[in-house]
């Protein structure tokens, strides 16, 4: 039998974070499925709803995702008419993402499902613990690494 002393993966910060992220991500995906959205799609629509149109790069930074992955995540949303992705008038190299009316409607449909999942998680994990978890995870983003630097 392998123990933490012989399995360096047991002390791996990355593995622990990814395990929890997969577990919680799948839980949110399942909760949002009746609205036809996955958790990442909901987050994209929610950010566009809250902040308005922005470049793909700005949206990727806001969600802590590399630009290429964000562009890939936007394709199905654009195909479904939930967002628009157009060249910027100011900089033809940049692409502007905007929430379409159907995207706002879908996000509003998903919002109560998301709120219910939030409440269920905080009930089981603890409201204070959940707040501390979010604060700790925000702190990870301030460690100074540059994972998407060119």
CSV table of N, CA and C in Angstrom, one decimal:
chain,number,residue,atom,x,y,z
A,1,UNK,N,0.8,-1.2,0.0
A,1,UNK,CA,0.0,0.0,0.0
A,1,UNK,C,0.9,1.2,0.0
A,2,UNK,N,0.5,2.2,-0.8
A,2,UNK,CA,1.3,3.4,-0.9
A,2,UNK,C,0.9,4.4,0.2
A,3,UNK,N,1.8,5.1,0.8
A,3,UNK,CA,1.5,6.1,1.8
A,3,UNK,C,2.0,7.5,1.3
A,4,UNK,N,1.6,8.5,2.0
A,4,UNK,CA,2.0,9.9,1.7
A,4,UNK,C,3.5,10.0,1.6
A,5,UNK,N,4.2,9.2,2.5
A,5,UNK,CA,5.7,9.3,2.5
A,5,UNK,C,6.3,8.7,1.2
A,6,UNK,N,5.6,7.7,0.6
A,6,UNK,CA,6.2,7.1,-0.6
A,6,UNK,C,5.5,7.6,-1.9
A,7,UNK,N,4.4,8.3,-1.8
A,7,UNK,CA,3.7,8.9,-2.9
A,7,UNK,C,3.8,10.4,-2.9
A,8,UNK,N,4.7,11.0,-3.7
A,8,UNK,CA,4.8,12.4,-3.6
A,8,UNK,C,3.5,13.1,-4.1
A,9,UNK,N,2.7,12.4,-4.8
A,9,UNK,CA,1.4,13.0,-5.3
A,9,UNK,C,0.5,13.4,-4.1
A,10,UNK,N,0.6,12.7,-3.0
A,10,UNK,CA,-0.2,13.0,-1.9
A,10,UNK,C,0.0,14.4,-1.3
A,11,UNK,N,1.2,14.9,-1.5
A,11,UNK,CA,1.5,16.2,-1.0
A,11,UNK,C,1.6,17.3,-2.2
A,12,UNK,N,1.1,16.9,-3.3
A,12,UNK,CA,1.1,17.8,-4.5
A,12,UNK,C,0.0,18.8,-4.5
A,13,UNK,N,0.3,20.1,-4.4
A,13,UNK,CA,-0.7,21.1,-4.4
A,13,UNK,C,-1.5,21.1,-5.6
A,14,UNK,N,-0.9,20.9,-6.8
A,14,UNK,CA,-1.6,20.9,-8.0
A,14,UNK,C,-2.6,19.8,-8.1
A,15,UNK,N,-2.2,18.6,-7.7
A,15,UNK,CA,-3.1,17.5,-7.8
A,15,UNK,C,-4.3,17.7,-6.8
A,16,UNK,N,-4.0,18.2,-5.6
A,16,UNK,CA,-5.1,18.4,-4.7
A,16,UNK,C,-6.1,19.4,-5.2
A,17,UNK,N,-5.6,20.5,-5.8
A,17,UNK,CA,-6.4,21.5,-6.4
A,17,UNK,C,-7.2,21.0,-7.6
A,18,UNK,N,-6.6,20.3,-8.4
A,18,UNK,CA,-7.3,19.7,-9.6
A,18,UNK,C,-8.3,18.7,-9.3
A,19,UNK,N,-8.0,17.9,-8.3
A,19,UNK,CA,-9.0,16.9,-7.8
A,19,UNK,C,-10.3,17.6,-7.3
A,20,UNK,N,-10.1,18.6,-6.5
A,20,UNK,CA,-11.2,19.4,-5.9
A,20,UNK,C,-11.9,20.1,-7.0
A,21,UNK,N,-11.2,20.7,-8.0
A,21,UNK,CA,-11.8,21.4,-9.1
A,21,UNK,C,-12.6,20.5,-10.0
A,22,UNK,N,-12.1,19.3,-10.2
A,22,UNK,CA,-12.9,18.4,-11.1
A,22,UNK,C,-14.2,18.0,-10.4
A,23,UNK,N,-14.0,17.7,-9.1
A,23,UNK,CA,-15.2,17.3,-8.3
A,23,UNK,C,-16.3,18.4,-8.2
A,24,UNK,N,-15.8,19.5,-7.8
A,24,UNK,CA,-16.8,20.6,-7.7
A,24,UNK,C,-17.3,21.1,-9.1
A,25,UNK,N,-16.4,21.1,-10.0
A,25,UNK,CA,-16.8,21.5,-11.4
A,25,UNK,C,-17.9,20.6,-12.0
A,26,UNK,N,-17.7,19.3,-11.8
A,26,UNK,CA,-18.7,18.3,-12.2
A,26,UNK,C,-20.0,18.5,-11.5
A,27,UNK,N,-19.9,18.9,-10.2
A,27,UNK,CA,-21.1,19.1,-9.4
A,27,UNK,C,-21.9,20.3,-9.9
A,28,UNK,N,-21.2,21.4,-10.2
A,28,UNK,CA,-21.8,22.6,-10.8
A,28,UNK,C,-22.3,22.3,-12.2
A,29,UNK,N,-21.6,21.6,-13.0
A,29,UNK,CA,-22.0,21.2,-14.4
A,29,UNK,C,-23.4,20.5,-14.3
A,30,UNK,N,-23.5,19.6,-13.4
A,30,UNK,CA,-24.7,18.8,-13.2
A,30,UNK,C,-25.9,19.7,-12.8
A,31,UNK,N,-25.6,20.6,-11.9
A,31,UNK,CA,-26.6,21.5,-11.4
A,31,UNK,C,-27.1,22.5,-12.5
A,32,UNK,N,-26.2,22.9,-13.4
A,32,UNK,CA,-26.6,23.8,-14.4
A,32,UNK,C,-27.1,23.2,-15.7
A,33,UNK,N,-27.0,21.8,-15.8
A,33,UNK,CA,-27.4,21.1,-17.0
A,33,UNK,C,-28.8,21.4,-17.4
A,34,UNK,N,-29.8,21.6,-16.5
A,34,UNK,CA,-31.2,21.9,-17.0
A,34,UNK,C,-31.3,23.2,-17.8
A,35,UNK,N,-30.3,24.1,-17.6
A,35,UNK,CA,-30.3,25.3,-18.3
A,35,UNK,C,-29.5,25.2,-19.6
A,36,UNK,N,-28.9,24.0,-19.8
A,36,UNK,CA,-28.1,23.8,-21.0
A,36,UNK,C,-26.8,24.5,-21.0
A,37,UNK,N,-26.2,24.7,-19.8
A,37,UNK,CA,-24.9,25.3,-19.6
A,37,UNK,C,-24.0,24.4,-18.8
A,38,UNK,N,-22.7,24.6,-19.0
A,38,UNK,CA,-21.7,24.0,-18.1
A,38,UNK,C,-21.2,25.2,-17.2
A,39,UNK,N,-20.5,24.9,-16.2
A,39,UNK,CA,-20.1,25.9,-15.2
A,39,UNK,C,-19.3,27.0,-15.8
A,40,UNK,N,-18.3,26.6,-16.7
A,40,UNK,CA,-17.4,27.6,-17.3
A,40,UNK,C,-18.3,28.5,-18.2
A,41,UNK,N,-19.2,27.9,-19.0
A,41,UNK,CA,-20.1,28.7,-19.8
A,41,UNK,C,-20.9,29.7,-19.0
A,42,UNK,N,-21.4,29.2,-17.9
A,42,UNK,CA,-22.2,30.1,-17.0
A,42,UNK,C,-21.3,31.3,-16.5
A,43,UNK,N,-20.1,31.0,-16.1
A,43,UNK,CA,-19.2,32.0,-15.6
A,43,UNK,C,-18.9,33.0,-16.7
A,44,UNK,N,-18.7,32.6,-17.9
A,44,UNK,CA,-18.4,33.5,-19.0
A,44,UNK,C,-19.7,34.4,-19.2
A,45,UNK,N,-20.8,33.9,-19.3
A,45,UNK,CA,-22.1,34.7,-19.5
A,45,UNK,C,-22.3,35.6,-18.3
A,46,UNK,N,-22.0,35.2,-17.1
A,46,UNK,CA,-22.2,36.0,-15.9
A,46,UNK,C,-21.2,37.2,-16.0
A,47,UNK,N,-20.0,37.0,-16.3
A,47,UNK,CA,-19.0,38.1,-16.4
A,47,UNK,C,-19.4,39.1,-17.4
A,48,UNK,N,-19.8,38.6,-18.6
A,48,UNK,CA,-20.3,39.5,-19.7
A,48,UNK,C,-21.5,40.3,-19.2
A,49,UNK,N,-22.4,39.6,-18.5
A,49,UNK,CA,-23.6,40.3,-18.0
A,49,UNK,C,-23.2,41.4,-17.0
A,50,UNK,N,-22.2,41.1,-16.1
A,50,UNK,CA,-21.8,42.1,-15.1
A,50,UNK,C,-21.0,43.2,-15.6
A,51,UNK,N,-20.1,42.9,-16.6
A,51,UNK,CA,-19.1,43.9,-17.0
A,51,UNK,C,-19.3,44.4,-18.4
A,52,UNK,N,-20.2,43.8,-19.2
A,52,UNK,CA,-20.4,44.3,-20.6
A,52,UNK,C,-19.3,43.7,-21.5
A,53,UNK,N,-19.4,44.2,-22.7
A,53,UNK,CA,-18.5,43.6,-23.8
A,53,UNK,C,-17.0,43.9,-23.4
A,54,UNK,N,-16.2,43.0,-23.9
A,54,UNK,CA,-14.7,43.1,-23.7
A,54,UNK,C,-14.0,42.3,-24.6
A,55,UNK,N,-12.7,42.5,-24.7
A,55,UNK,CA,-11.9,41.6,-25.6
A,55,UNK,C,-11.8,40.2,-25.0
A,56,UNK,N,-11.5,39.3,-25.9
A,56,UNK,CA,-11.3,37.9,-25.5
A,56,UNK,C,-10.2,37.8,-24.4
A,57,UNK,N,-9.1,38.6,-24.6
A,57,UNK,CA,-8.0,38.6,-23.7
A,57,UNK,C,-8.4,39.1,-22.3
A,58,UNK,N,-9.2,40.2,-22.3
A,58,UNK,CA,-9.7,40.7,-21.0
A,58,UNK,C,-10.6,39.7,-20.3
A,59,UNK,N,-11.4,39.1,-21.0
A,59,UNK,CA,-12.3,38.1,-20.4
A,59,UNK,C,-11.5,36.9,-19.9
A,60,UNK,N,-10.5,36.4,-20.7
A,60,UNK,CA,-9.7,35.3,-20.3
A,60,UNK,C,-8.9,35.7,-19.0
A,61,UNK,N,-8.4,36.9,-18.9
A,61,UNK,CA,-7.7,37.4,-17.7
A,61,UNK,C,-8.7,37.4,-16.5
A,62,UNK,N,-9.9,37.9,-16.7
A,62,UNK,CA,-10.9,38.0,-15.6
A,62,UNK,C,-11.2,36.6,-15.1
A,63,UNK,N,-11.2,35.6,-15.9
A,63,UNK,CA,-11.6,34.2,-15.5
A,63,UNK,C,-10.3,33.4,-15.2
A,64,UNK,N,-9.1,33.9,-15.4
A,64,UNK,CA,-7.8,33.2,-15.2
A,64,UNK,C,-7.7,32.0,-16.1
A,65,UNK,N,-7.8,32.3,-17.4
A,65,UNK,CA,-7.8,31.3,-18.4
A,65,UNK,C,-6.9,31.8,-19.6
A,66,UNK,N,-6.2,31.0,-20.2
A,66,UNK,CA,-5.4,31.5,-21.4
A,66,UNK,C,-6.3,31.9,-22.5
A,67,UNK,N,-5.8,32.8,-23.4
A,67,UNK,CA,-6.7,33.3,-24.4
A,67,UNK,C,-7.1,32.3,-25.4
A,68,UNK,N,-6.3,31.3,-25.8
A,68,UNK,CA,-6.6,30.3,-26.7
A,68,UNK,C,-7.8,29.4,-26.2
A,69,UNK,N,-7.7,29.0,-24.9
A,69,UNK,CA,-8.7,28.2,-24.3
A,69,UNK,C,-10.0,29.0,-24.2
A,70,UNK,N,-9.9,30.3,-23.9
A,70,UNK,CA,-11.1,31.2,-23.9
A,70,UNK,C,-11.8,31.2,-25.2
A,71,UNK,N,-11.0,31.4,-26.3
A,71,UNK,CA,-11.5,31.4,-27.6
A,71,UNK,C,-12.2,30.1,-28.0
A,72,UNK,N,-11.7,29.0,-27.5
A,72,UNK,CA,-12.3,27.7,-27.8
A,72,UNK,C,-13.6,27.6,-27.0
A,73,UNK,N,-13.7,28.1,-25.8
A,73,UNK,CA,-14.9,28.1,-24.9
A,73,UNK,C,-16.0,29.0,-25.5
A,74,UNK,N,-15.6,30.0,-26.2
A,74,UNK,CA,-16.6,30.9,-26.8
A,74,UNK,C,-17.2,30.4,-28.0
A,75,UNK,N,-16.6,29.5,-28.8
A,75,UNK,CA,-17.1,29.0,-30.0
A,75,UNK,C,-18.5,28.4,-29.9
A,76,UNK,N,-18.7,27.4,-28.9
A,76,UNK,CA,-20.1,26.9,-28.8
A,76,UNK,C,-21.1,27.9,-28.4
A,77,UNK,N,-20.7,28.9,-27.5
A,77,UNK,CA,-21.6,29.9,-27.1
A,77,UNK,C,-22.0,30.8,-28.3
A,78,UNK,N,-21.1,31.1,-29.1
A,78,UNK,CA,-21.3,31.9,-30.3
A,78,UNK,C,-22.2,31.1,-31.3
A,79,UNK,N,-22.0,29.8,-31.5
A,79,UNK,CA,-22.8,29.0,-32.4
A,79,UNK,C,-24.3,28.9,-31.9
A,80,UNK,N,-24.4,28.9,-30.6
A,80,UNK,CA,-25.8,28.9,-30.0
A,80,UNK,C,-26.4,30.3,-30.0
A,81,UNK,N,-25.7,31.3,-30.4
A,81,UNK,CA,-26.2,32.7,-30.4
A,81,UNK,C,-26.3,33.3,-29.0
A,82,UNK,N,-25.5,32.8,-28.0
A,82,UNK,CA,-25.5,33.3,-26.7
A,82,UNK,C,-24.5,34.5,-26.5
A,83,UNK,N,-23.5,34.5,-27.3
A,83,UNK,CA,-22.5,35.6,-27.4
A,83,UNK,C,-22.2,36.0,-28.8
A,84,UNK,N,-21.7,37.2,-29.0
A,84,UNK,CA,-21.2,37.5,-30.3
A,84,UNK,C,-19.7,37.8,-30.1
A,85,UNK,N,-18.9,37.4,-31.2
A,85,UNK,CA,-17.5,37.7,-31.2
A,85,UNK,C,-17.2,38.4,-32.5
A,86,UNK,N,-16.8,39.6,-32.4
A,86,UNK,CA,-16.5,40.5,-33.6
A,86,UNK,C,-15.2,41.2,-33.5
A,87,UNK,N,-14.6,41.5,-34.6
A,87,UNK,CA,-13.3,42.2,-34.6
A,87,UNK,C,-13.6,43.6,-33.9
A,88,UNK,N,-12.6,44.1,-33.2
A,88,UNK,CA,-12.6,45.4,-32.6
A,88,UNK,C,-12.5,46.5,-33.6
A,89,UNK,N,-13.3,47.5,-33.5
A,89,UNK,CA,-13.2,48.6,-34.4
A,89,UNK,C,-11.9,49.4,-34.2
A,90,UNK,N,-11.4,49.4,-33.0
A,90,UNK,CA,-10.2,50.1,-32.6
A,90,UNK,C,-8.9,49.4,-32.9
A,91,UNK,N,-8.9,48.0,-32.9
A,91,UNK,CA,-7.8,47.2,-33.1
A,91,UNK,C,-8.2,45.9,-33.8
A,92,UNK,N,-8.0,45.8,-35.1
A,92,UNK,CA,-8.6,44.7,-35.9
A,92,UNK,C,-8.0,43.4,-35.4
A,93,UNK,N,-6.9,43.4,-34.7
A,93,UNK,CA,-6.3,42.1,-34.2
A,93,UNK,C,-7.1,41.6,-33.0
A,94,UNK,N,-7.7,42.5,-32.3
A,94,UNK,CA,-8.5,42.1,-31.1
A,94,UNK,C,-9.9,41.8,-31.5
A,95,UNK,N,-10.5,40.8,-30.7
A,95,UNK,CA,-11.9,40.4,-30.9
A,95,UNK,C,-12.7,40.8,-29.7
A,96,UNK,N,-13.9,41.4,-29.9
A,96,UNK,CA,-14.7,41.8,-28.8
A,96,UNK,C,-15.8,40.8,-28.6
A,97,UNK,N,-16.0,40.4,-27.4
A,97,UNK,CA,-17.1,39.4,-27.0
A,97,UNK,C,-18.2,40.2,-26.3
A,98,UNK,N,-19.4,40.0,-26.7
A,98,UNK,CA,-20.6,40.6,-26.1
A,98,UNK,C,-21.6,39.6,-25.8
A,99,UNK,N,-22.4,39.8,-24.8
A,99,UNK,CA,-23.5,38.9,-24.4
A,99,UNK,C,-24.7,39.2,-25.3
A,100,UNK,N,-25.2,38.2,-26.0
A,100,UNK,CA,-26.4,38.3,-26.9
A,100,UNK,C,-27.6,38.2,-26.0
A,101,UNK,N,-28.8,38.7,-26.5
A,101,UNK,CA,-30.0,38.6,-25.7
A,101,UNK,C,-30.3,37.2,-25.3
A,102,UNK,N,-30.1,36.2,-26.1
A,102,UNK,CA,-30.4,34.8,-25.8
A,102,UNK,C,-29.4,34.4,-24.7
A,103,UNK,N,-28.2,34.9,-24.7
A,103,UNK,CA,-27.2,34.6,-23.6
A,103,UNK,C,-27.6,35.1,-22.3
A,104,UNK,N,-28.1,36.4,-22.3
A,104,UNK,CA,-28.6,36.9,-21.0
A,104,UNK,C,-29.8,36.1,-20.5
A,105,UNK,N,-30.7,35.7,-21.4
A,105,UNK,CA,-31.8,34.9,-21.0
A,105,UNK,C,-31.4,33.6,-20.4
A,106,UNK,N,-30.4,32.9,-21.1
A,106,UNK,CA,-30.0,31.6,-20.6
A,106,UNK,C,-29.3,31.8,-19.3
A,107,UNK,N,-28.5,32.9,-19.1
A,107,UNK,CA,-27.8,33.1,-17.8
A,107,UNK,C,-28.8,33.3,-16.7
A,108,UNK,N,-29.9,34.1,-17.0
A,108,UNK,CA,-30.9,34.3,-16.0
A,108,UNK,C,-31.7,33.0,-15.6
A,109,UNK,N,-31.8,32.1,-16.6
A,109,UNK,CA,-32.4,30.8,-16.3
A,109,UNK,C,-31.5,30.0,-15.4
A,110,UNK,N,-30.2,30.1,-15.7
A,110,UNK,CA,-29.3,29.3,-14.9
A,110,UNK,C,-29.0,29.9,-13.5
A,111,UNK,N,-29.2,31.1,-13.3
A,111,UNK,CA,-28.8,31.8,-12.1
A,111,UNK,C,-29.5,31.1,-10.8
A,112,UNK,N,-30.8,30.8,-10.8
A,112,UNK,CA,-31.3,30.1,-9.6
A,112,UNK,C,-30.7,28.8,-9.4
A,113,UNK,N,-30.3,28.1,-10.5
A,113,UNK,CA,-29.7,26.8,-10.4
A,113,UNK,C,-28.3,26.9,-9.7
A,114,UNK,N,-27.6,28.0,-10.2
A,114,UNK,CA,-26.3,28.2,-9.6
A,114,UNK,C,-26.4,28.6,-8.1
A,115,UNK,N,-27.4,29.5,-7.8
A,115,UNK,CA,-27.5,29.9,-6.4
A,115,UNK,C,-27.9,28.7,-5.5
A,116,UNK,N,-28.7,27.8,-6.0
A,116,UNK,CA,-29.0,26.6,-5.2
A,116,UNK,C,-27.8,25.8,-5.0
A,117,UNK,N,-26.9,25.6,-6.0
A,117,UNK,CA,-25.7,24.8,-5.9
A,117,UNK,C,-24.8,25.5,-4.9
A,118,UNK,N,-24.7,26.9,-5.0
A,118,UNK,CA,-23.8,27.6,-4.0
A,118,UNK,C,-24.3,27.4,-2.6
A,119,UNK,N,-25.6,27.4,-2.4
A,119,UNK,CA,-26.2,27.3,-1.1
A,119,UNK,C,-25.9,25.8,-0.6
A,120,UNK,N,-26.1,24.9,-1.4
A,120,UNK,CA,-25.9,23.5,-1.0
A,120,UNK,C,-24.4,23.2,-0.7
A,121,UNK,N,-23.5,23.8,-1.5
A,121,UNK,CA,-22.1,23.6,-1.1
A,121,UNK,C,-21.8,24.3,0.2
A,122,UNK,N,-22.2,25.5,0.4
A,122,UNK,CA,-21.9,26.2,1.6
A,122,UNK,C,-22.6,25.5,2.9
A,123,UNK,N,-23.7,24.9,2.6
A,123,UNK,CA,-24.4,24.2,3.7
A,123,UNK,C,-23.5,23.0,4.1
A,124,UNK,N,-23.0,22.3,3.2
A,124,UNK,CA,-22.2,21.1,3.5
A,124,UNK,C,-20.8,21.4,3.9
A,125,UNK,N,-20.2,22.4,3.3
A,125,UNK,CA,-18.8,22.7,3.5
A,125,UNK,C,-18.6,23.7,4.6
A,126,UNK,N,-19.7,24.5,4.8
A,126,UNK,CA,-19.6,25.6,5.8
A,126,UNK,C,-19.5,26.9,5.1
A,127,UNK,N,-20.3,27.9,5.5
A,127,UNK,CA,-20.3,29.2,4.8
A,127,UNK,C,-19.0,29.9,5.1
A,128,UNK,N,-18.5,29.9,6.3
A,128,UNK,CA,-17.2,30.5,6.6
A,128,UNK,C,-16.0,29.8,5.9
A,129,UNK,N,-16.1,28.4,5.9
A,129,UNK,CA,-15.0,27.7,5.2
A,129,UNK,C,-15.0,28.0,3.7
A,130,UNK,N,-16.2,28.1,3.1
A,130,UNK,CA,-16.3,28.4,1.7
A,130,UNK,C,-15.7,29.8,1.4
A,131,UNK,N,-16.0,30.8,2.3
A,131,UNK,CA,-15.4,32.1,2.1
A,131,UNK,C,-13.9,32.1,2.2
A,132,UNK,N,-13.4,31.3,3.2
A,132,UNK,CA,-11.9,31.2,3.4
A,132,UNK,C,-11.3,30.4,2.2
A,133,UNK,N,-12.0,29.4,1.7
A,133,UNK,CA,-11.5,28.7,0.5
A,133,UNK,C,-11.4,29.7,-0.7
A,134,UNK,N,-12.4,30.5,-0.9
A,134,UNK,CA,-12.3,31.4,-2.0
A,134,UNK,C,-11.2,32.4,-1.8
A,135,UNK,N,-11.0,32.9,-0.6
A,135,UNK,CA,-9.9,33.8,-0.3
A,135,UNK,C,-8.5,33.1,-0.5
A,136,UNK,N,-8.4,31.9,-0.1
A,136,UNK,CA,-7.1,31.2,-0.3
A,136,UNK,C,-6.9,31.0,-1.8
A,137,UNK,N,-7.9,30.6,-2.5
A,137,UNK,CA,-7.7,30.4,-4.0
A,137,UNK,C,-7.4,31.7,-4.7
A,138,UNK,N,-8.0,32.8,-4.2
A,138,UNK,CA,-7.7,34.1,-4.8
A,138,UNK,C,-6.2,34.4,-4.5
A,139,UNK,N,-5.7,34.0,-3.3
A,139,UNK,CA,-4.3,34.2,-3.0
A,139,UNK,C,-3.4,33.4,-3.9
A,140,UNK,N,-3.8,32.3,-4.4
A,140,UNK,CA,-3.0,31.5,-5.3
A,140,UNK,C,-2.7,32.3,-6.5
A,141,UNK,N,-3.7,33.1,-7.0
A,141,UNK,CA,-3.5,33.9,-8.2
A,141,UNK,C,-2.6,35.1,-8.0
A,142,UNK,N,-2.2,35.4,-6.7
A,142,UNK,CA,-1.3,36.4,-6.4
A,142,UNK,C,0.2,35.9,-6.1
A,143,UNK,N,0.5,34.7,-6.5
A,143,UNK,CA,1.8,34.1,-6.2
A,143,UNK,C,2.9,34.6,-7.1
A,144,UNK,N,2.5,35.3,-8.2
A,144,UNK,CA,3.5,35.8,-9.1
A,144,UNK,C,3.9,35.0,-10.3
A,145,UNK,N,3.3,33.8,-10.4
A,145,UNK,CA,3.6,33.0,-11.6
A,145,UNK,C,2.9,33.6,-12.8
A,146,UNK,N,3.5,33.3,-13.9
A,146,UNK,CA,2.9,33.8,-15.2
A,146,UNK,C,2.7,32.7,-16.1
A,147,UNK,N,1.6,31.9,-15.9
A,147,UNK,CA,1.4,30.6,-16.6
A,147,UNK,C,1.1,30.9,-18.1
A,148,UNK,N,0.6,32.0,-18.5
A,148,UNK,CA,0.3,32.2,-19.9
A,148,UNK,C,1.2,33.2,-20.6
A,149,UNK,N,2.3,33.6,-19.9
A,149,UNK,CA,3.2,34.5,-20.5
A,149,UNK,C,3.8,34.0,-21.8
A,150,UNK,N,4.0,34.8,-22.8
A,150,UNK,CA,4.5,34.4,-24.1
A,150,UNK,C,6.0,34.3,-24.0
